[in-house]
Amino acid sequence: MTQSRLPYSINMRLRASQIEAECDKSLRRLQVDTIDLFYAHCDDRQTPLEETLGAFDSLVKAGKVRYVGASNYLAWRLAEADAVSQTHDLVSYCCIQQRYTYLRPVPGASFSPQVAANDDLLDFCRSREMTMLAYSPLLTGAYTRSDREFMQQYQGPDSDACIEALRQVSVELNATPNQVVYAWMWRHTPPVIPILGVSTSAQLSENLGALELVLTDDQVSRLNHPTAY
Ligand SMILES: NC(=O)c1ccc[n+]([C@@H]2O[C@H](COP(=O)([O-])OP(=O)(O)OC[C@H]3O[C@@H](n4cnc5c(N)ncnc54)[C@H](OP(=O)(O)O)[C@@H]3O)[C@@H](O)[C@H]2O)c1
């Protein structure tokens, strides 16, 4: 469950020494021998990819980590990282965790140091069959809560039409807009796995209720192209 907005310090670099030290700290905190999935939290263009991926590869070979994922990377940087992994026979990123929700950010919107998923990234994931995970999928509850506002970056020319399409589909399915956002993500091509963030059991059971939803092709089309209807 979400305890606070930033329960950790963001380490923006991916030097080998930092990766090794942070992995050991995580193993101690989690009290486990192996971390299933260890993430590069943000891209670091100052450290060579060979160094970063070499460090992750050593952790996998040492049995400290099973899989390595990336977060906040642009598609072309993921492609570069993959080429480095192939060339040097190093572990490769198995997934990408990016800011993604139903509402589209306005063109040029910045969330720095966070990176929002864009069409290039979705295309990359589709063609490489790479798993994409979405963080902040519910925009901290703004789809349903009057005490939460949509960030300025999401207030574009089609956002009202998107919200209206979401409302209509929710009514048709007797579901909440939050549930429809999740269900829309896994009907997506490529499918996107939303990362659940909750602070109450009521939120958790509402959000898990999305697993029961089946969107029709027509509903997906209206959600994807709300201004065409
Ligand atoms: N890789 C990265 O850079 C990055 C960045 C951000 C987050 N993350 C990860 O992604 C996870 C999810 O991100 P997020 O917390 O921003 O996700 P989110 O889905 O946008 O927001 C989760 C928050 O929305 C509210 N909420 C959830 N379900 C609700 C419901 N049914 N009704 C009303 N309000 C509801 C809760 O707020 P309240 O707790 O205030 O009630 C909850 O804490 C985080 O826990 C973190 O692990 C990663």
mmCIF file of N, CA, C and O and ligand atoms in Angstrom, residues 2 5 8 41 71-72 97 114 135-141 144-145 148 178 182 195-199 203 206-207, ligand 1:
data_model
loop_
_atom_site.group_PDB
_atom_site.id
_atom_site.type_symbol
_atom_site.label_atom_id
_atom_site.label_comp_id
_atom_site.label_asym_id
_atom_site.label_seq_id
_atom_site.Cartn_x
_atom_site.Cartn_y
_atom_site.Cartn_z
ATOM 1 N N THR A 2 0.370 2.323 -0.583
ATOM 2 C CA THR A 2 1.139 3.558 -0.663
ATOM 3 C C THR A 2 1.202 4.210 0.710
ATOM 4 O O THR A 2 0.181 4.506 1.304
ATOM 5 N N ARG A 5 4.018 9.772 -0.730
ATOM 6 C CA ARG A 5 4.265 9.988 -2.149
ATOM 7 C C ARG A 5 5.684 9.577 -2.558
ATOM 8 O O ARG A 5 5.899 9.086 -3.638
ATOM 9 N N TYR A 8 11.111 6.842 -0.712
ATOM 10 C CA TYR A 8 12.510 6.510 -0.921
ATOM 11 C C TYR A 8 13.199 7.729 -1.502
ATOM 12 O O TYR A 8 12.563 8.616 -2.038
ATOM 13 N N HIS A 41 15.784 2.991 -12.003
ATOM 14 C CA HIS A 41 14.651 3.893 -11.756
ATOM 15 C C HIS A 41 14.517 4.998 -12.812
ATOM 16 O O HIS A 41 13.414 5.348 -13.214
ATOM 17 N N SER A 71 12.956 1.939 -16.043
ATOM 18 C CA SER A 71 11.857 2.878 -15.803
ATOM 19 C C SER A 71 12.311 4.258 -16.261
ATOM 20 O O SER A 71 13.485 4.623 -16.113
ATOM 21 N N ASN A 72 11.369 5.005 -16.810
ATOM 22 C CA ASN A 72 11.643 6.376 -17.250
ATOM 23 C C ASN A 72 12.743 6.428 -18.326
ATOM 24 O O ASN A 72 13.684 7.228 -18.240
ATOM 25 N N GLN A 97 8.790 0.348 -17.027
ATOM 26 C CA GLN A 97 7.763 0.934 -16.149
ATOM 27 C C GLN A 97 7.729 2.436 -16.426
ATOM 28 O O GLN A 97 8.730 3.126 -16.252
ATOM 29 N N GLN A 114 10.378 12.243 -14.355
ATOM 30 C CA GLN A 114 9.569 11.130 -14.842
ATOM 31 C C GLN A 114 9.403 11.238 -16.358
ATOM 32 O O GLN A 114 9.487 12.333 -16.921
ATOM 33 N N TYR A 135 2.855 3.296 -14.228
ATOM 34 C CA TYR A 135 2.728 3.875 -12.892
ATOM 35 C C TYR A 135 1.845 5.123 -12.965
ATOM 36 O O TYR A 135 1.630 5.675 -14.031
ATOM 37 N N SER A 136 1.300 5.481 -11.812
ATOM 38 C CA SER A 136 0.321 6.578 -11.696
ATOM 39 C C SER A 136 -0.851 6.399 -12.663
ATOM 40 O O SER A 136 -1.288 7.369 -13.299
ATOM 41 N N PRO A 137 -1.403 5.182 -12.777
ATOM 42 C CA PRO A 137 -2.479 4.957 -13.748
ATOM 43 C C PRO A 137 -3.766 5.696 -13.393
ATOM 44 O O PRO A 137 -4.540 6.035 -14.285
ATOM 45 N N LEU A 138 -4.006 5.942 -12.108
ATOM 46 C CA LEU A 138 -5.262 6.610 -11.711
ATOM 47 C C LEU A 138 -5.068 8.092 -11.433
ATOM 48 O O LEU A 138 -5.984 8.759 -10.936
ATOM 49 N N LEU A 139 -3.894 8.596 -11.751
ATOM 50 C CA LEU A 139 -3.611 10.034 -11.514
ATOM 51 C C LEU A 139 -4.014 10.407 -10.094
ATOM 52 O O LEU A 139 -4.739 11.376 -9.870
ATOM 53 N N THR A 140 -3.546 9.574 -9.165
ATOM 54 C CA THR A 140 -3.762 9.716 -7.715
ATOM 55 C C THR A 140 -5.245 9.841 -7.335
ATOM 56 O O THR A 140 -5.578 10.414 -6.303
ATOM 57 N N GLY A 141 -6.100 9.313 -8.158
ATOM 58 C CA GLY A 141 -7.534 9.292 -7.833
ATOM 59 C C GLY A 141 -8.350 10.377 -8.514
ATOM 60 O O GLY A 141 -9.555 10.503 -8.275
ATOM 61 N N THR A 144 -12.031 10.117 -10.071
ATOM 62 C CA THR A 144 -13.272 9.975 -9.290
ATOM 63 C C THR A 144 -13.369 10.925 -8.104
ATOM 64 O O THR A 144 -14.430 11.044 -7.512
ATOM 65 N N ARG A 145 -12.279 11.590 -7.739
ATOM 66 C CA ARG A 145 -12.291 12.330 -6.467
ATOM 67 C C ARG A 145 -12.301 13.834 -6.683
ATOM 68 O O ARG A 145 -11.518 14.369 -7.462
ATOM 69 N N ARG A 148 -8.994 15.758 -5.767
ATOM 70 C CA ARG A 148 -7.805 15.574 -6.608
ATOM 71 C C ARG A 148 -8.050 16.236 -7.956
ATOM 72 O O ARG A 148 -9.116 16.048 -8.544
ATOM 73 N N ASN A 178 -12.289 4.348 -12.363
ATOM 74 C CA ASN A 178 -10.980 3.750 -12.052
ATOM 75 C C ASN A 178 -10.893 2.332 -12.610
ATOM 76 O O ASN A 178 -9.880 1.927 -13.192
ATOM 77 N N TYR A 182 -8.233 0.736 -15.625
ATOM 78 C CA TYR A 182 -7.425 -0.492 -15.533
ATOM 79 C C TYR A 182 -7.801 -1.484 -16.636
ATOM 80 O O TYR A 182 -6.935 -2.042 -17.304
ATOM 81 N N ILE A 195 0.183 -0.542 -12.272
ATOM 82 C CA ILE A 195 0.695 -0.782 -10.920
ATOM 83 C C ILE A 195 -0.304 -0.173 -9.946
ATOM 84 O O ILE A 195 -0.583 1.035 -9.995
ATOM 85 N N LEU A 196 -0.862 -1.019 -9.097
ATOM 86 C CA LEU A 196 -1.878 -0.542 -8.163
ATOM 87 C C LEU A 196 -1.225 0.222 -7.014
ATOM 88 O O LEU A 196 -0.293 -0.269 -6.387
ATOM 89 N N GLY A 197 -1.755 1.412 -6.754
ATOM 90 C CA GLY A 197 -1.357 2.177 -5.581
ATOM 91 C C GLY A 197 -2.616 2.462 -4.783
ATOM 92 O O GLY A 197 -3.552 3.045 -5.331
ATOM 93 N N VAL A 198 -2.689 1.998 -3.550
ATOM 94 C CA VAL A 198 -3.880 2.206 -2.724
ATOM 95 C C VAL A 198 -3.460 2.502 -1.297
ATOM 96 O O VAL A 198 -2.359 2.156 -0.888
ATOM 97 N N SER A 199 -4.347 3.141 -0.541
ATOM 98 C CA SER A 199 -4.051 3.337 0.878
ATOM 99 C C SER A 199 -5.169 2.828 1.772
ATOM 100 O O SER A 199 -5.061 2.951 2.985
ATOM 101 N N GLN A 203 -10.300 0.907 -1.404
ATOM 102 C CA GLN A 203 -9.707 1.233 -2.716
ATOM 103 C C GLN A 203 -9.202 -0.043 -3.385
ATOM 104 O O GLN A 203 -9.413 -0.251 -4.582
ATOM 105 N N GLU A 206 -12.133 -2.078 -4.699
ATOM 106 C CA GLU A 206 -12.707 -1.445 -5.904
ATOM 107 C C GLU A 206 -11.793 -1.705 -7.105
ATOM 108 O O GLU A 206 -12.250 -2.132 -8.165
ATOM 109 N N ASN A 207 -10.509 -1.479 -6.916
ATOM 110 C CA ASN A 207 -9.586 -1.569 -8.052
ATOM 111 C C ASN A 207 -9.445 -3.003 -8.574
ATOM 112 O O ASN A 207 -9.382 -3.234 -9.786
HETATM 113 N N1 LIG B 1 8.985 4.489 -11.686
HETATM 114 C C1 LIG B 1 8.614 5.661 -11.236
HETATM 115 O O1 LIG B 1 9.257 6.686 -11.494
HETATM 116 C C2 LIG B 1 7.362 5.765 -10.404
HETATM 117 C C3 LIG B 1 6.779 7.012 -10.159
HETATM 118 C C4 LIG B 1 5.602 7.065 -9.419
HETATM 119 C C5 LIG B 1 5.056 5.885 -8.906
HETATM 120 N N2 LIG B 1 5.679 4.689 -9.142
HETATM 121 C C6 LIG B 1 5.116 3.417 -8.615
HETATM 122 O O2 LIG B 1 3.803 3.231 -9.095
HETATM 123 C C7 LIG B 1 2.924 2.961 -7.996
HETATM 124 C C8 LIG B 1 1.563 3.533 -8.330
HETATM 125 O O3 LIG B 1 1.695 4.941 -8.592
HETATM 126 P P1 LIG B 1 0.692 5.976 -7.980
HETATM 127 O O4 LIG B 1 0.567 5.740 -6.513
HETATM 128 O O5 LIG B 1 1.073 7.334 -8.469
HETATM 129 O O6 LIG B 1 -0.661 5.419 -8.699
HETATM 130 P P2 LIG B 1 -2.080 6.086 -8.917
HETATM 131 O O7 LIG B 1 -2.949 4.962 -9.344
HETATM 132 O O8 LIG B 1 -2.021 7.265 -9.820
HETATM 133 O O9 LIG B 1 -2.494 6.684 -7.502
HETATM 134 C C9 LIG B 1 -2.696 5.861 -6.367
HETATM 135 C C10 LIG B 1 -3.464 6.705 -5.362
HETATM 136 O O10 LIG B 1 -4.762 7.006 -5.910
HETATM 137 C C11 LIG B 1 -5.728 6.964 -4.898
HETATM 138 N N3 LIG B 1 -6.630 5.844 -5.202
HETATM 139 C C12 LIG B 1 -6.315 4.590 -5.615
HETATM 140 N N4 LIG B 1 -7.411 3.852 -5.801
HETATM 141 C C13 LIG B 1 -8.468 4.654 -5.509
HETATM 142 C C14 LIG B 1 -9.864 4.464 -5.521
HETATM 143 N N5 LIG B 1 -10.427 3.289 -5.882
HETATM 144 N N6 LIG B 1 -10.657 5.508 -5.167
HETATM 145 C C15 LIG B 1 -10.121 6.697 -4.836
HETATM 146 N N7 LIG B 1 -8.799 6.951 -4.788
HETATM 147 C C16 LIG B 1 -7.969 5.927 -5.134
HETATM 148 C C17 LIG B 1 -4.982 6.707 -3.585
HETATM 149 O O11 LIG B 1 -4.647 7.978 -3.050
HETATM 150 P P3 LIG B 1 -4.598 8.208 -1.430
HETATM 151 O O12 LIG B 1 -3.554 7.255 -0.941
HETATM 152 O O13 LIG B 1 -4.184 9.638 -1.298
HETATM 153 O O14 LIG B 1 -5.975 7.904 -0.918
HETATM 154 C C18 LIG B 1 -3.735 5.980 -4.057
HETATM 155 O O15 LIG B 1 -2.659 6.101 -3.168
HETATM 156 C C19 LIG B 1 3.600 3.588 -6.776
HETATM 157 O O16 LIG B 1 3.230 2.948 -5.590
HETATM 158 C C20 LIG B 1 5.084 3.394 -7.104
HETATM 159 O O17 LIG B 1 5.495 2.092 -6.680
HETATM 160 C C21 LIG B 1 6.795 4.610 -9.887
#
